[in-house]
Short mmCIF file of C-alpha atoms and ligand atoms in Angstrom, two decimals:
data_model
loop_
_atom_site.label_atom_id
_atom_site.label_comp_id
_atom_site.label_asym_id
_atom_site.label_seq_id
_atom_site.Cartn_x
_atom_site.Cartn_y
_atom_site.Cartn_z
CA MET A 7 18.24 10.34 -3.44
CA ASP A 8 18.82 9.33 0.31
CA LYS A 9 19.27 6.27 0.83
CA ILE A 10 20.17 4.43 4.29
CA LEU A 11 22.93 2.27 4.83
CA ILE A 12 23.25 -0.23 7.69
CA ARG A 13 26.02 -2.52 9.67
CA GLY A 14 23.49 -4.82 11.67
CA GLY A 15 24.95 -6.65 14.38
CA ASN A 16 24.87 -4.31 17.50
CA PRO A 17 22.63 -4.93 20.16
CA LEU A 18 19.99 -1.56 20.23
CA LYS A 19 20.58 -0.01 24.41
CA GLY A 20 18.89 2.63 25.76
CA SER A 21 15.92 5.02 25.68
CA VAL A 22 14.18 6.91 22.77
CA GLN A 23 11.42 9.26 22.74
CA VAL A 24 8.03 8.34 21.20
CA ARG A 25 6.75 11.17 18.91
CA GLY A 26 3.16 11.95 18.44
CA ALA A 27 1.11 9.28 15.82
CA LYS A 28 1.01 10.55 12.36
CA ASN A 29 -2.39 8.62 12.50
CA SER A 30 -3.07 11.41 14.84
CA ALA A 31 -1.67 14.55 13.97
CA LEU A 32 -3.15 14.77 9.90
CA PRO A 33 -7.43 13.82 10.71
CA LEU A 34 -6.76 16.67 13.82
CA MET A 35 -4.97 19.09 11.34
CA ALA A 36 -7.43 18.78 8.55
CA ALA A 37 -10.09 18.66 11.22
CA ALA A 38 -8.78 22.35 12.21
CA LEU A 39 -11.24 23.13 9.23
CA LEU A 40 -13.88 22.94 11.40
CA ALA A 41 -13.25 25.74 13.70
CA GLU A 42 -13.97 29.18 13.19
CA GLU A 43 -10.58 30.22 15.53
CA THR A 44 -6.74 29.34 15.85
CA CYS A 45 -6.15 25.94 17.17
CA VAL A 46 -3.35 24.52 18.39
CA LEU A 47 -1.39 21.19 18.07
CA HIS A 48 1.30 20.13 20.63
CA ASN A 49 3.81 16.85 20.01
CA VAL A 50 3.32 17.26 16.28
CA PRO A 51 5.71 14.89 14.73
CA CYS A 52 7.97 16.28 11.63
CA LEU A 53 6.96 14.18 8.59
CA HIS A 54 6.76 14.54 5.39
CA ASP A 55 2.84 13.44 6.01
CA VAL A 56 2.65 16.14 8.58
CA PHE A 57 4.37 18.79 5.33
CA THR A 58 2.43 17.65 3.39
CA MET A 59 -1.12 18.28 5.08
CA ASP A 60 0.16 21.86 5.76
CA LYS A 61 0.82 22.49 2.22
CA ILE A 62 -2.90 21.42 1.39
CA LEU A 63 -4.61 23.14 4.17
CA SER A 64 -2.66 26.15 3.04
CA GLU A 65 -3.22 26.32 -0.16
CA MET A 66 -6.86 26.14 0.90
CA GLY A 67 -5.89 29.37 3.15
CA MET A 68 -5.26 28.66 6.12
CA ALA A 69 -2.49 30.36 8.16
CA ILE A 70 -0.13 27.65 9.58
CA ASP A 71 2.75 27.96 12.19
CA PHE A 72 4.85 25.19 12.62
CA THR A 73 7.44 25.24 15.67
CA GLY A 74 9.11 22.18 16.98
CA ARG A 75 6.26 20.32 17.62
CA THR A 76 3.91 22.82 17.99
CA MET A 77 1.37 23.95 15.48
CA THR A 78 -1.13 26.89 15.13
CA MET A 79 -3.32 27.10 12.36
CA ASP A 80 -5.53 30.26 11.81
CA PRO A 81 -8.59 29.14 10.21
CA LYS A 82 -10.00 32.37 9.08
CA GLY A 83 -8.78 33.24 6.12
CA VAL A 84 -9.82 29.59 4.25
CA SER A 85 -11.60 30.11 1.52
CA SER A 86 -11.29 27.71 -0.97
CA HIS A 87 -13.13 24.19 -0.45
CA GLU A 88 -10.50 22.59 -2.67
CA ALA A 89 -8.02 19.88 -2.66
CA PRO A 90 -6.12 19.21 -5.73
CA TYR A 91 -4.61 15.74 -7.49
CA GLU A 92 -1.37 16.92 -7.03
CA LEU A 93 -0.87 17.10 -3.15
CA VAL A 94 -3.45 14.64 -2.81
CA ARG A 95 -2.01 12.07 -5.02
CA LYS A 96 0.62 11.91 -2.56
CA MET A 97 -1.06 10.90 0.55
CA ARG A 98 -4.05 9.16 0.93
CA ALA A 99 -4.88 10.92 4.80
CA SER A 100 -5.55 14.36 2.16
CA PHE A 101 -8.71 12.61 1.77
CA PHE A 102 -9.50 13.18 5.38
CA VAL A 103 -10.28 16.79 4.38
CA LEU A 104 -13.12 15.77 2.65
CA GLY A 105 -15.18 15.69 6.14
CA PRO A 106 -14.15 18.85 7.72
CA LEU A 107 -14.42 21.17 4.37
CA LEU A 108 -18.55 19.81 3.87
CA GLY A 109 -18.75 20.43 8.02
CA ARG A 110 -17.47 23.59 6.95
CA PHE A 111 -18.62 24.73 3.54
CA SER A 112 -21.22 22.74 3.16
CA LYS A 113 -19.37 21.66 -0.20
CA ALA A 114 -16.03 19.86 -1.60
CA LYS A 115 -13.93 19.22 -4.05
CA VAL A 116 -10.98 16.42 -3.04
CA SER A 117 -9.45 14.62 -5.44
CA LEU A 118 -9.60 11.01 -5.50
CA PRO A 119 -6.57 10.14 -3.06
CA GLY A 120 -3.41 7.65 -4.15
CA GLY A 121 -0.96 7.05 -1.18
CA CYS A 122 1.24 3.99 -0.22
CA ALA A 123 0.55 0.82 -3.21
CA ILE A 124 -0.98 -1.50 -0.53
CA GLY A 125 -4.05 -2.77 -2.08
CA THR A 126 -6.78 -0.91 -4.23
CA ARG A 127 -7.84 1.02 -0.86
CA PRO A 128 -11.56 2.12 -2.34
CA VAL A 129 -13.22 4.83 -0.53
CA ASP A 130 -16.59 3.90 -1.01
CA ILE A 131 -17.69 3.49 2.78
CA HIS A 132 -16.73 7.64 3.17
CA LEU A 133 -18.99 8.26 0.48
CA LYS A 134 -21.41 5.96 1.20
CA GLY A 135 -21.16 7.34 4.22
CA LEU A 136 -21.52 10.63 3.34
CA GLU A 137 -24.41 10.53 1.11
CA SER A 138 -26.75 8.92 3.79
CA LEU A 139 -25.86 11.89 5.98
CA GLY A 140 -27.73 13.87 3.06
CA VAL A 141 -24.59 14.92 0.99
CA LYS A 142 -24.80 15.06 -3.06
CA ILE A 143 -21.52 13.55 -3.84
CA ARG A 144 -20.91 12.57 -7.65
CA ILE A 145 -17.23 12.04 -9.19
CA GLU A 146 -16.14 14.14 -11.62
CA ASP A 147 -12.86 13.84 -13.47
CA GLY A 148 -11.19 12.35 -10.97
CA TYR A 149 -13.23 14.70 -7.88
CA VAL A 150 -14.96 13.80 -5.71
CA VAL A 151 -17.60 16.47 -5.58
CA ALA A 152 -19.31 16.17 -2.98
CA GLU A 153 -22.48 19.38 -1.87
CA GLY A 154 -25.17 19.21 1.33
CA ARG A 155 -25.25 20.46 4.72
CA PRO A 156 -24.76 17.51 6.23
CA GLN A 157 -28.08 15.83 8.32
CA GLY A 158 -27.72 14.15 11.62
CA ALA A 159 -28.40 10.01 10.58
CA ASN A 160 -28.38 6.86 11.71
CA ILE A 161 -25.33 5.03 9.64
CA ALA A 162 -23.87 1.41 9.64
CA LEU A 163 -20.47 1.42 8.55
CA ASP A 164 -19.85 -1.47 6.20
CA PHE A 165 -16.78 -1.61 7.77
CA PRO A 166 -14.83 -0.22 10.67
CA SER A 167 -12.77 1.84 8.34
CA VAL A 168 -10.25 4.81 10.08
CA GLY A 169 -10.67 7.30 7.50
CA ALA A 170 -14.32 7.08 6.71
CA THR A 171 -15.03 6.70 10.71
CA GLU A 172 -12.79 10.33 11.12
CA ASN A 173 -14.30 12.09 8.03
CA LEU A 174 -18.13 10.76 9.16
CA MET A 175 -17.40 12.22 12.68
CA CYS A 176 -15.78 15.56 11.52
CA ALA A 177 -19.00 16.08 8.70
CA ALA A 178 -21.40 14.86 11.36
CA SER A 179 -19.81 17.24 13.66
CA LYS A 180 -21.69 20.04 12.54
CA ALA A 181 -24.47 18.35 10.94
CA GLN A 182 -28.35 19.22 11.65
CA GLY A 183 -29.86 16.92 14.42
CA VAL A 184 -28.07 13.89 15.80
CA THR A 185 -25.77 10.92 14.32
CA ARG A 186 -25.41 7.56 15.80
CA LEU A 187 -22.75 5.30 14.01
CA THR A 188 -22.00 1.70 14.34
CA ASN A 189 -19.63 -0.67 13.11
CA VAL A 190 -16.75 2.45 13.59
CA ALA A 191 -13.63 2.15 14.16
CA ARG A 192 -12.20 2.29 17.19
CA GLU A 193 -8.40 2.79 17.04
CA PRO A 194 -7.06 5.91 19.91
CA GLU A 195 -6.47 7.07 17.25
CA ILE A 196 -10.30 7.77 16.36
CA VAL A 197 -10.29 8.83 20.49
CA ASP A 198 -8.01 11.60 20.09
CA LEU A 199 -9.90 12.83 17.07
CA ALA A 200 -13.09 13.05 19.32
CA ASN A 201 -11.35 14.91 22.30
CA PHE A 202 -9.95 17.47 19.31
CA LEU A 203 -13.83 18.26 17.81
CA ASN A 204 -14.79 18.41 21.44
CA GLY A 205 -12.34 20.88 22.72
CA MET A 206 -13.62 22.86 19.48
CA GLY A 207 -17.05 22.48 20.87
CA ALA A 208 -18.79 19.43 19.66
CA GLN A 209 -20.81 17.40 20.83
CA ILE A 210 -19.35 13.71 20.44
CA SER A 211 -19.73 10.22 22.36
CA GLY A 212 -19.18 6.80 22.54
CA ALA A 213 -15.69 7.21 20.53
CA GLY A 214 -13.22 4.39 21.47
CA THR A 215 -16.49 2.31 21.16
CA ASP A 216 -18.97 1.00 18.41
CA LEU A 217 -21.42 3.54 18.85
CA ILE A 218 -20.05 6.99 18.53
CA THR A 219 -23.22 9.74 19.04
CA ILE A 220 -22.79 13.44 17.29
CA LEU A 221 -25.03 15.98 18.21
CA GLY A 222 -24.61 18.31 15.76
CA VAL A 223 -23.84 22.16 16.69
CA ASP A 224 -24.24 24.92 14.39
CA SER A 225 -20.14 26.34 15.01
CA LEU A 226 -17.14 25.25 16.61
CA GLY A 227 -14.79 27.26 18.27
CA GLY A 228 -10.69 26.88 18.82
CA THR A 229 -9.41 24.74 21.15
CA GLU A 230 -5.01 22.90 22.26
CA HIS A 231 -4.12 19.49 22.47
CA VAL A 232 -1.43 17.24 22.64
CA VAL A 233 -1.72 14.51 19.88
CA ILE A 234 -1.38 10.94 21.45
CA PRO A 235 1.88 9.52 21.08
CA ASP A 236 2.69 7.55 18.32
CA ARG A 237 2.12 3.54 18.80
CA ILE A 238 3.30 2.35 15.55
CA GLU A 239 6.48 4.36 15.98
CA ALA A 240 6.29 2.86 19.43
CA GLY A 241 6.26 -0.90 18.19
CA THR A 242 8.56 -0.54 15.77
CA LEU A 243 11.41 0.66 18.11
CA LEU A 244 11.26 -1.73 20.55
CA ILE A 245 10.86 -4.48 17.33
CA ALA A 246 14.45 -2.97 16.43
CA GLY A 247 15.61 -3.20 20.05
CA VAL A 248 14.46 -6.66 20.48
CA ALA A 249 15.99 -7.73 16.78
CA THR A 250 19.10 -7.20 17.80
CA HIS A 251 18.89 -8.93 21.12
CA GLY A 252 19.20 -5.30 22.90
CA ASP A 253 17.60 -3.87 25.38
CA VAL A 254 15.02 -0.59 24.09
CA THR A 255 13.05 1.68 26.49
CA VAL A 256 10.45 4.06 24.42
CA LEU A 257 9.64 7.31 26.53
CA ASN A 258 6.32 9.00 26.09
CA ALA A 259 4.45 5.54 25.04
CA ASP A 260 1.51 4.98 25.65
CA ALA A 261 1.02 0.82 26.52
CA ASP A 262 -2.72 0.78 26.75
CA HIS A 263 -2.71 1.62 22.73
CA LEU A 264 -0.68 -1.70 21.63
CA PRO A 265 -2.65 -4.43 23.54
CA VAL A 266 -2.00 -8.08 21.51
CA PHE A 267 1.44 -6.23 20.11
CA LEU A 268 3.40 -6.34 23.83
CA ASP A 269 1.73 -10.15 23.84
CA LYS A 270 3.22 -11.15 20.51
CA LEU A 271 6.66 -9.91 21.73
CA ARG A 272 6.33 -11.34 25.27
CA ASP A 273 5.87 -14.90 23.30
CA MET A 274 8.36 -14.48 21.09
CA GLY A 275 10.46 -14.60 24.48
CA ALA A 276 10.86 -10.80 25.04
CA GLU A 277 10.93 -9.37 28.57
CA VAL A 278 8.53 -6.69 27.72
CA GLU A 279 7.92 -4.41 31.06
CA VAL A 280 5.38 -1.12 31.02
CA HIS A 281 5.71 1.65 34.00
CA GLY A 282 3.60 4.54 33.01
CA SER A 283 4.32 5.89 29.82
CA ARG A 284 7.79 3.84 29.46
CA ILE A 285 8.13 0.87 27.54
CA ARG A 286 10.64 -1.72 27.69
CA ALA A 287 11.64 -4.51 26.18
CA ALA A 288 14.46 -6.71 26.09
CA ALA A 289 15.59 -10.12 24.29
CA LYS A 290 18.37 -11.70 25.78
CA ASN A 291 18.02 -15.39 24.74
CA GLY A 292 16.73 -16.99 21.55
CA LEU A 293 13.56 -16.02 19.95
CA LYS A 294 10.27 -18.04 19.48
CA ALA A 295 8.27 -18.18 16.55
CA VAL A 296 4.73 -16.32 16.42
CA ASP A 297 1.97 -16.77 14.79
CA VAL A 298 -0.03 -13.20 13.98
CA SER A 299 -3.14 -12.06 12.52
CA THR A 300 -3.62 -8.43 12.01
CA GLN A 301 -7.49 -7.20 12.65
CA VAL A 302 -8.74 -3.54 13.03
CA TYR A 303 -8.40 -2.51 17.05
CA PRO A 304 -7.31 -3.53 19.34
CA GLY A 305 -6.03 -6.39 17.43
CA PHE A 306 -2.82 -6.77 16.33
CA PRO A 307 -2.09 -3.58 13.98
CA THR A 308 -1.28 -3.92 10.34
CA ASP A 309 0.60 -1.37 10.21
CA LEU A 310 3.02 -3.57 12.58
CA GLN A 311 2.82 -6.84 10.51
CA ALA A 312 5.93 -6.14 7.98
CA GLN A 313 8.12 -4.97 11.25
CA ILE A 314 6.93 -8.51 13.09
CA MET A 315 8.05 -10.43 10.50
CA ALA A 316 11.14 -9.43 10.09
CA LEU A 317 11.83 -9.88 13.33
CA ALA A 318 9.57 -13.78 12.96
CA CYS A 319 12.83 -14.18 10.46
CA VAL A 320 15.31 -14.24 13.11
CA ALA A 321 13.08 -16.68 15.54
CA GLU A 322 13.37 -20.16 15.92
CA GLY A 323 10.71 -21.81 13.91
CA ALA A 324 7.66 -21.10 11.78
CA SER A 325 5.33 -17.75 12.49
CA ILE A 326 2.39 -17.87 10.64
CA ILE A 327 1.50 -14.27 9.52
CA LYS A 328 -2.03 -13.32 8.43
CA GLU A 329 -2.79 -10.30 6.95
CA ASN A 330 -6.62 -9.86 7.34
CA VAL A 331 -6.75 -5.75 6.95
CA PHE A 332 -5.56 -4.73 3.65
CA GLU A 333 -5.08 -7.11 0.20
CA ASN A 334 -0.73 -6.89 -1.12
CA ARG A 335 0.65 -5.88 1.77
CA PHE A 336 3.64 -8.07 1.83
CA MET A 337 5.99 -6.08 -0.46
CA GLN A 338 8.39 -5.85 2.35
CA VAL A 339 8.70 -10.33 1.44
CA ALA A 340 10.44 -9.87 -1.68
CA GLU A 341 13.40 -7.66 0.31
CA LEU A 342 13.72 -9.81 3.35
CA THR A 343 13.54 -13.03 1.52
CA ARG A 344 17.28 -11.52 -0.34
CA MET A 345 18.62 -10.66 2.65
CA GLY A 346 18.34 -14.37 3.76
CA ALA A 347 14.93 -15.30 5.22
CA VAL A 348 12.34 -17.69 4.04
CA ILE A 349 9.29 -16.67 3.43
CA ASP A 350 6.38 -18.24 1.76
CA VAL A 351 3.61 -16.47 0.87
CA ASP A 352 -0.31 -17.59 0.25
CA GLY A 353 -3.13 -15.03 -0.22
CA ASN A 354 -3.21 -13.39 2.96
CA SER A 355 -0.79 -16.20 4.30
CA ALA A 356 2.77 -16.10 5.25
CA VAL A 357 5.15 -19.03 6.12
CA VAL A 358 7.99 -16.91 8.32
CA ARG A 359 10.70 -19.75 8.41
CA GLY A 360 13.04 -18.78 11.17
CA VAL A 361 17.01 -18.03 10.08
CA PRO A 362 20.55 -18.19 12.93
CA LYS A 363 21.27 -15.36 10.48
CA LEU A 364 20.49 -12.58 7.89
CA SER A 365 22.79 -11.19 6.00
CA GLY A 366 22.93 -7.32 4.41
CA ALA A 367 21.77 -6.18 1.13
CA PRO A 368 21.04 -3.63 -1.34
CA VAL A 369 17.11 -3.87 -0.84
CA MET A 370 14.07 -1.44 -1.72
CA ALA A 371 11.99 0.48 -0.10
CA SER A 372 8.47 0.08 -1.42
CA ASP A 373 5.86 1.64 1.30
CA LEU A 374 5.95 3.27 5.02
CA ARG A 375 5.92 0.47 7.13
CA ALA A 376 7.82 -2.53 4.51
CA SER A 377 10.26 0.02 4.51
CA ALA A 378 10.66 0.03 8.33
CA ALA A 379 10.94 -3.94 8.60
CA LEU A 380 13.63 -3.71 5.98
CA VAL A 381 15.81 -1.19 9.14
CA ILE A 382 14.62 -4.05 11.50
CA ALA A 383 16.37 -6.63 9.15
CA GLY A 384 19.37 -4.06 7.93
CA LEU A 385 20.07 -4.05 11.86
CA ALA A 386 19.62 -7.33 12.68
CA ALA A 387 21.51 -8.92 9.98
CA THR A 388 25.00 -10.18 11.54
CA SER A 389 26.79 -9.56 8.12
CA GLY A 390 27.42 -7.71 5.80
CA GLU A 391 25.84 -4.62 4.36
CA THR A 392 22.47 -3.17 3.95
CA SER A 393 21.81 -0.46 1.48
CA ILE A 394 18.38 0.88 1.48
CA THR A 395 16.96 2.85 -1.55
CA ARG A 396 13.81 5.06 -1.69
CA VAL A 397 13.71 5.96 1.56
CA TYR A 398 11.47 8.81 1.06
CA HIS A 399 9.05 6.01 2.30
CA ILE A 400 10.14 5.65 5.45
CA ASP A 401 10.62 9.41 5.88
CA ARG A 402 6.82 9.83 5.44
CA GLY A 403 6.12 7.88 8.70
CA TYR A 404 9.55 8.30 10.79
CA GLU A 405 11.19 11.29 11.73
CA ARG A 406 14.98 11.27 11.48
CA ILE A 407 15.31 7.40 12.07
CA GLU A 408 18.77 7.05 11.61
CA GLU A 409 19.86 8.96 13.73
CA ARG A 410 16.90 7.98 16.70
CA LEU A 411 18.13 4.16 16.30
CA ALA A 412 22.05 5.49 15.56
CA SER A 413 21.66 6.96 19.45
CA LEU A 414 20.54 3.26 20.56
CA GLY A 415 24.31 2.35 19.38
CA ALA A 416 23.15 1.22 16.01
CA ASP A 417 25.81 1.33 12.76
CA ILE A 418 23.30 3.49 10.46
CA ARG A 419 23.67 6.96 8.29
CA ARG A 420 22.34 8.49 5.79
CA VAL A 421 23.86 9.58 2.73
CA ARG A 422 23.13 10.92 -0.75
CA ASP A 423 22.34 8.23 -3.77
CA GLY A 424 25.88 7.47 -5.11
CA GLN A 425 27.84 8.29 -2.57
C1 UD1 B 16 -5.42 4.63 8.57
C2 UD1 B 16 -4.19 4.26 8.67
C3 UD1 B 16 -3.22 3.39 8.53
C4 UD1 B 16 -4.06 2.30 8.36
C5 UD1 B 16 -5.41 1.94 8.29
C6 UD1 B 16 -5.91 0.06 9.09
C7 UD1 B 16 -3.89 6.91 9.27
C8 UD1 B 16 -3.79 8.05 8.21
N1 UD1 B 16 -4.24 5.68 8.43
O1 UD1 B 16 -5.81 4.65 7.20
O2 UD1 B 16 -1.78 3.86 8.84
O3 UD1 B 16 -3.19 0.61 7.54
O4 UD1 B 16 -6.00 2.76 8.67
O5 UD1 B 16 -5.15 0.76 10.08
O6 UD1 B 16 -4.77 7.54 9.62
N2 UD1 B 16 -11.91 0.12 2.55
C9 UD1 B 16 -12.74 0.41 1.97
N3 UD1 B 16 -13.46 1.50 1.61
C10 UD1 B 16 -13.39 2.42 2.29
C11 UD1 B 16 -12.65 2.67 3.05
C12 UD1 B 16 -11.76 1.37 3.23
O7 UD1 B 16 -13.18 -1.41 1.39
O8 UD1 B 16 -13.92 3.32 1.89
C13 UD1 B 16 -10.73 -0.67 2.94
C14 UD1 B 16 -9.28 -0.61 2.66
O9 UD1 B 16 -8.92 -0.24 1.05
C15 UD1 B 16 -8.54 -1.20 3.57
C16 UD1 B 16 -9.27 -1.57 4.78
O10 UD1 B 16 -10.86 -0.61 4.46
O11 UD1 B 16 -8.71 -2.59 3.59
C17 UD1 B 16 -9.09 -0.61 5.87
O12 UD1 B 16 -8.89 0.91 5.66
P1 UD1 B 16 -9.34 1.91 6.39
O13 UD1 B 16 -9.26 1.69 7.58
O14 UD1 B 16 -10.04 2.97 6.18
O15 UD1 B 16 -7.34 2.88 6.62
P2 UD1 B 16 -7.11 4.16 6.02
O16 UD1 B 16 -8.21 5.25 7.48
O17 UD1 B 16 -6.73 4.20 5.04
#
């Protein structure tokens, strides 16, 4: 197994490209199951989660060519409507094939998911929504077995779940009749999926608002689409720059997708500038504490909570960080503490008391975003070496993170464990 070694203290400087959004690419790939012709996706990130989805779809009979960052998906040979446990357990997003399979075959058998260990993460909202579309659902030996052609319906989600909104949009695209979904997720990835499906011939309106209306169609064709930039990766790279008192510009980003986050960086004393698709963040002076409360979009993203906590560790004063989207998403805390951070957790709230310096330590990655927080803390540490084990968590969502941070001046490298 690989590990990442970091000697912190170098201010990161320069510019770096943001890749396509993992959380868009995965549902878009799954949605290609609905097409009857070839779909082409550009700006697809080279990530483990993308390879996992590639494998799931390939096993169903999808012919996939992934060259550079372009993925060509020919669904003509898709014959299986089953997603097995061995693949689904690796990644919760595998569950996103459920809606597309129902739209395509009117039946699906998908293992209940695994994924990041951040709380229980049930799928009740997905299943309840599909049942409201008239689909018969039963759980059998750890699998969701679903049958029936979706029928248009009016559905109010109990919570604006991103994945449930995506599964329902896909299933309803080929439903008989009109579906109206309310209390839906409004994330940019939802809008990207709607644009992709509409490119295939779907009739979806309202994505990005609280009400999505879908007029079901009988067939969907091929399309070509560019995946939106990864707002979480952009945010992570900007925080890394600020945490090292550096000056980092992310290219090919979309500042409109990071509204509250960029304001929080400013509140902490960072200089933030946006020019078209470039976002620059620099920190010359000391950083100030900040209060952050995660919310569904357009609120502060839960996927940047761990990273901003790492930044708060080196800011002056006490920051209060509240996690409202997931239970048990403070897995970075114990490891940050080993690097000298002072953090008290009480339920879903953490009080972070900034310290003048962090020091490097051996730490273990526990989930994707917690791992990113450890990388940031390692870069900010002004003494010692940080070694991060279990970096496969990082590779799920960040493409060659060490190479890209090294290009900004970080002293960071990947070695085989035992070296
Ligand atoms: C997606 C993102 C993930 C992000 C999350 C919230 C992908 C691949 N992943 O995950 O990175 O952190 O949105 O922005 O896009 N819930 C239920 N029942 C359900 C579904 C969800 O109780 O049926 C709960 C979850 O346990 C969680 C909350 O709702 O507490 C949010 O989950 P959801 O929005 O569904 O997240 P994902 O789609 O899994």
